[in-house]
XYZ file of C-alpha atoms in Angstrom:
341
model
C 23.554 13.642 7.209
C 19.867 12.695 7.535
C 19.447 13.313 3.804
C 21.956 10.526 3.075
C 19.284 7.945 3.919
C 17.202 9.283 1.025
C 19.939 8.658 -1.528
C 19.396 5.407 -3.404
C 21.190 3.416 -6.109
C 19.756 3.641 -9.616
C 16.695 1.410 -10.357
C 17.393 -1.715 -12.375
C 14.498 -2.962 -14.483
C 14.390 -6.226 -16.423
C 15.553 -5.757 -20.015
C 12.639 -4.874 -22.318
C 10.168 -4.459 -19.485
C 7.878 -1.475 -19.603
C 5.999 -0.037 -16.594
C 2.730 -1.321 -18.134
C 3.891 -4.913 -18.684
C 5.607 -4.972 -15.301
C 2.539 -3.770 -13.474
C 0.401 -6.441 -15.143
C 2.907 -9.142 -14.138
C 3.014 -7.811 -10.557
C -0.800 -7.686 -10.377
C -1.066 -11.305 -11.589
C 1.354 -12.424 -8.943
C -0.374 -10.357 -6.238
C -3.802 -11.745 -7.068
C -2.567 -15.270 -6.394
C -0.837 -14.248 -3.143
C -3.660 -12.159 -1.743
C -6.658 -14.373 -2.613
C -5.067 -17.655 -1.632
C -2.375 -17.101 0.959
C -3.974 -14.166 2.768
C -7.293 -16.039 3.157
C -5.407 -19.196 4.148
C -3.355 -17.440 6.858
C -6.282 -15.405 8.204
C -8.730 -18.146 9.083
C -12.093 -17.262 10.467
C -14.103 -14.071 10.368
C -12.233 -10.826 10.920
C -13.198 -7.162 10.810
C -10.544 -5.424 8.777
C -7.174 -4.052 9.762
C -8.247 -1.637 12.466
C -11.224 -3.082 14.332
C -12.922 -0.876 16.801
C -16.267 0.198 18.215
C -18.987 1.680 15.999
C -19.256 5.446 15.531
C -23.038 5.768 15.244
C -24.727 6.863 18.466
C -27.099 4.398 20.090
C -29.176 4.332 23.211
C -27.991 5.482 26.670
C -27.840 3.288 29.731
C -26.782 3.764 33.346
C -23.055 3.858 34.007
C -21.452 0.633 35.304
C -18.068 0.302 36.940
C -15.498 -0.301 34.180
C -17.290 1.700 31.468
C -15.178 4.065 29.402
C -15.716 7.564 30.866
C -15.165 9.015 27.390
C -18.583 7.579 26.449
C -20.408 9.499 29.147
C -23.753 10.921 27.963
C -23.643 14.221 29.842
C -27.043 15.640 28.636
C -28.850 12.496 29.935
C -26.753 12.489 33.082
C -27.716 16.105 33.777
C -31.444 15.420 33.223
C -31.612 12.281 35.327
C -28.879 13.151 37.895
C -27.716 9.544 37.345
C -24.485 8.780 35.372
C -25.274 7.450 31.896
C -23.070 6.270 29.027
C -23.872 6.323 25.351
C -23.716 3.039 23.547
C -22.555 2.967 19.959
C -23.866 0.968 17.042
C -21.349 -0.737 14.812
C -21.204 0.778 11.337
C -22.838 -1.495 8.798
C -20.808 -0.094 5.935
C -17.250 0.945 6.660
C -15.548 3.400 4.369
C -11.785 3.044 3.848
C -9.695 5.684 2.106
C -6.083 5.271 0.966
C -3.533 7.997 0.492
C -0.976 6.381 -1.862
C 2.386 8.146 -2.270
C 4.146 7.261 -5.546
C 7.079 9.643 -5.424
C 10.154 8.923 -7.506
C 11.902 7.379 -4.495
C 9.333 4.572 -4.581
C 10.518 3.429 -8.010
C 13.493 1.593 -6.440
C 14.267 -1.729 -4.794
C 17.109 -4.108 -4.118
C 15.129 -6.917 -2.505
C 12.480 -9.224 -3.948
C 10.254 -6.273 -4.817
C 10.533 -2.641 -5.869
C 9.152 -0.277 -3.274
C 6.478 0.679 -5.800
C 5.483 -2.971 -6.090
C 5.195 -3.199 -2.321
C 2.905 -0.179 -2.320
C 0.660 -1.860 -4.895
C 0.783 -5.054 -2.814
C -0.412 -3.193 0.275
C -3.219 -1.575 -1.748
C -4.288 -5.011 -3.072
C -4.311 -6.553 0.422
C -6.254 -3.616 1.886
C -8.766 -3.727 -0.913
C -9.245 -7.464 -0.427
C -9.773 -7.106 3.291
C -12.133 -4.174 2.905
C -14.522 -5.445 0.252
C -14.728 -8.872 1.815
C -17.077 -7.423 4.409
C -19.132 -5.458 1.875
C -17.362 -2.163 2.692
C -16.355 0.677 0.369
C -12.802 1.638 -0.551
C -11.427 4.692 -2.331
C -7.990 6.241 -2.825
C -6.065 9.389 -3.606
C -2.748 8.896 -5.418
C 0.053 11.423 -5.642
C 3.227 11.482 -7.714
C 5.566 14.102 -9.114
C 6.553 17.474 -7.674
C 4.945 19.198 -4.714
C 1.324 20.220 -5.113
C 0.825 23.909 -5.717
C -2.138 26.356 -5.534
C -3.031 25.589 -9.170
C -3.408 21.841 -8.582
C -6.905 20.566 -9.306
C -7.940 17.255 -7.799
C -8.771 14.680 -10.479
C -12.484 14.132 -11.169
C -13.775 10.701 -10.191
C -13.460 8.021 -12.829
C -10.718 6.777 -15.030
C -7.209 7.178 -13.675
C -5.964 7.791 -17.200
C -7.942 11.045 -17.486
C -7.460 12.115 -13.910
C -4.144 13.867 -14.209
C -3.511 17.380 -12.943
C -0.787 19.908 -12.857
C 0.530 19.796 -16.451
C 3.637 18.292 -17.903
C 6.155 18.935 -15.115
C 3.826 19.605 -12.198
C 2.253 17.390 -9.635
C -0.149 14.560 -10.452
C -3.069 13.832 -8.152
C -5.573 11.078 -8.816
C -8.792 10.642 -6.839
C -10.530 7.279 -7.118
C -14.047 7.345 -5.603
C -15.003 4.961 -2.833
C -17.034 2.043 -4.119
C -18.105 -1.394 -2.956
C -17.671 -4.685 -4.707
C -14.786 -6.905 -5.701
C -14.728 -5.774 -9.320
C -14.547 -2.128 -8.318
C -11.765 -2.891 -5.826
C -9.772 -4.641 -8.558
C -10.287 -1.603 -10.784
C -8.883 0.608 -8.017
C -5.813 -1.579 -7.608
C -5.190 -1.583 -11.367
C -5.500 2.185 -11.452
C -2.918 2.551 -8.744
C -0.577 0.082 -10.440
C -0.946 1.914 -13.766
C -0.089 5.307 -12.246
C 3.124 6.610 -13.844
C 5.804 7.547 -11.325
C 6.930 11.089 -12.225
C 10.221 12.768 -11.327
C 10.425 14.564 -8.021
C 8.588 14.118 -4.707
C 4.918 14.566 -4.137
C 3.704 16.734 -1.280
C 2.701 13.997 1.242
C 1.038 16.607 3.508
C -1.155 17.875 0.637
C -1.960 14.286 -0.331
C -3.137 13.449 3.213
C -5.148 16.672 3.333
C -7.221 15.351 0.402
C -8.602 12.805 2.882
C -9.636 15.640 5.198
C -11.570 17.513 2.467
C -14.474 17.166 2.251
C -15.226 15.849 5.784
C -16.339 12.219 5.573
C -18.137 9.920 7.984
C -15.914 8.167 10.466
C -13.949 5.275 8.935
C -10.462 4.041 8.234
C -7.698 6.062 6.550
C -4.471 4.445 5.387
C -1.388 6.395 4.340
C 1.116 4.367 2.271
C 4.516 5.970 1.667
C 8.244 5.703 2.346
C 7.796 8.880 4.494
C 11.155 10.313 3.332
C 9.615 13.759 3.216
C 10.358 15.856 6.345
C 7.964 14.901 9.199
C 6.944 18.533 9.686
C 5.395 18.361 6.182
C 3.020 15.506 6.802
C 2.792 15.231 10.633
C 0.080 17.847 11.147
C -2.255 16.610 8.375
C -2.053 13.062 9.786
C -2.848 14.303 13.317
C -5.860 16.151 11.861
C -6.936 13.005 10.049
C -6.658 11.021 13.264
C -9.229 13.222 14.984
C -12.055 11.743 12.947
C -10.730 8.421 11.579
C -8.775 5.361 12.558
C -5.490 5.831 10.782
C -2.934 3.282 9.653
C 0.478 4.365 8.329
C 2.228 1.787 6.139
C 5.942 2.582 5.789
C 7.719 1.012 2.798
C 11.497 0.525 3.295
C 14.340 -0.970 1.270
C 17.391 -2.330 3.125
C 19.749 -0.084 1.130
C 18.025 2.901 2.686
C 19.096 1.618 6.107
C 22.715 0.667 5.439
C 25.276 0.631 2.567
C 26.961 -2.599 1.475
C 30.762 -2.808 1.171
C 30.894 -3.024 -2.652
C 33.526 -0.455 -3.500
C 32.518 2.493 -5.661
C 28.700 2.646 -5.847
C 26.744 5.014 -8.099
C 23.800 6.553 -6.278
C 21.051 8.870 -7.455
C 19.008 11.498 -5.623
C 15.379 10.604 -6.480
C 14.280 14.227 -6.147
C 16.787 15.799 -8.506
C 18.100 12.894 -10.539
C 21.677 13.884 -9.703
C 24.072 10.941 -9.739
C 27.126 10.586 -7.402
C 29.744 7.921 -6.879
C 30.192 6.824 -3.262
C 33.164 4.830 -1.930
C 31.388 2.264 0.190
C 34.655 0.607 1.238
C 35.016 3.438 3.790
C 33.788 1.948 7.136
C 33.341 5.435 8.574
C 31.063 6.474 5.739
C 28.942 3.316 6.096
C 28.645 3.895 9.877
C 27.573 7.521 9.435
C 25.074 6.519 6.761
C 23.561 3.853 9.021
C 23.350 6.261 11.967
C 21.709 8.925 9.807
C 19.208 6.403 8.412
C 18.414 5.069 11.907
C 17.828 8.637 13.147
C 15.585 9.402 10.208
C 13.459 6.255 10.729
C 13.249 6.974 14.468
C 11.952 10.468 13.704
C 9.290 9.020 11.403
C 8.207 6.557 14.071
C 8.061 9.315 16.757
C 5.902 11.496 14.518
C 3.487 8.670 13.781
C 3.357 7.643 17.441
C 2.643 11.278 18.410
C -0.200 11.332 15.897
C -1.718 8.234 17.497
C -1.692 6.168 14.337
C -1.119 2.482 13.926
C 2.235 1.839 12.220
C 3.154 -1.033 9.898
C 6.580 -1.257 8.268
C 7.036 -3.371 5.159
C 10.459 -4.186 3.712
C 11.296 -5.185 0.151
C 13.574 -8.013 1.352
C 11.118 -9.739 3.681
C 7.756 -11.490 3.428
C 5.422 -8.551 3.355
C 2.350 -10.801 3.434
C 3.474 -12.416 6.660
C 4.103 -9.005 8.206
C 0.632 -7.913 7.275
C -0.939 -11.103 8.686
C 0.962 -10.553 11.954
C -0.314 -6.996 12.086
C -3.928 -8.036 11.516
C -3.589 -10.807 14.153
C -2.122 -8.351 16.654
C -4.967 -5.897 16.034
C -7.550 -8.646 16.508
C -5.803 -9.783 19.731
C -5.758 -6.173 20.957
C -9.471 -5.975 20.267
C -10.240 -8.975 22.458
C -8.325 -7.288 25.272
C -10.395 -4.144 24.932
C -8.016 -1.871 23.039
C -7.241 -1.282 19.351
C -3.800 0.261 19.823
């Protein structure tokens, strides 16, 4: 029954709209929202989505009551026989990497946005917040079927030439981390222009691309609907969390949580394209669907919580920008209280 939450009604696009023209319209709308409203709502100086202490080692000093014991400098303590802690120096250039899942299930939406549009919106907001402080941002984008042994990561550069896997295989795009507003806009456009291919990408393999090669400590963001089984992506995210601050952005549509009472409703499995007709007038079916969907989302939340990641849920029928502002404000408030979680 948990699979029922992954079944979605067919996508409805505006008549005559192509993915290219739609992505351009979405980007134009996002640019206005992000540059004006986001800056207006987040007044003052802020340090990204996941503020925290620096990762570069600094000088040691004697231990004081209240210091974090995890920062103990044991070699100096052993030499001097006096407890010492290691101070850290804030990174002057933070590197943020995005793992963007554009599986076929993302090309759907019944609210104000498609889930795909919400993914692009999150990428645009993250890019804006990252490059504002002079930091670098890069991304890996996955779409299509599960990645196999023959998959070759795309070479840095143009997203149009960075396809892999052949006609029916997976598509993985790697966009190198760069600094600057123009480069960030290029990254957002590359993500928006990525063609959603049939099937489901391997989210675990996509996250693993952020683990290879090992990078300096920074921020890693995974953007997906997380409809793939948690056992597929849970371990790679836990591995990623060992070295980086990790944020998981979950994109949800209300029809994935409950079915409306609209009589016979055609639904399509995004992984296979198979279409079924469901009698939504049956209250028992709607109840079972809602229960299965709630259980599925609870399992996703548990897996992310066990991995120690920050978790932000964005819905297609709510103000995603306000949700992101609330998240940033909560992170900033947590920082002033001495914790980033």
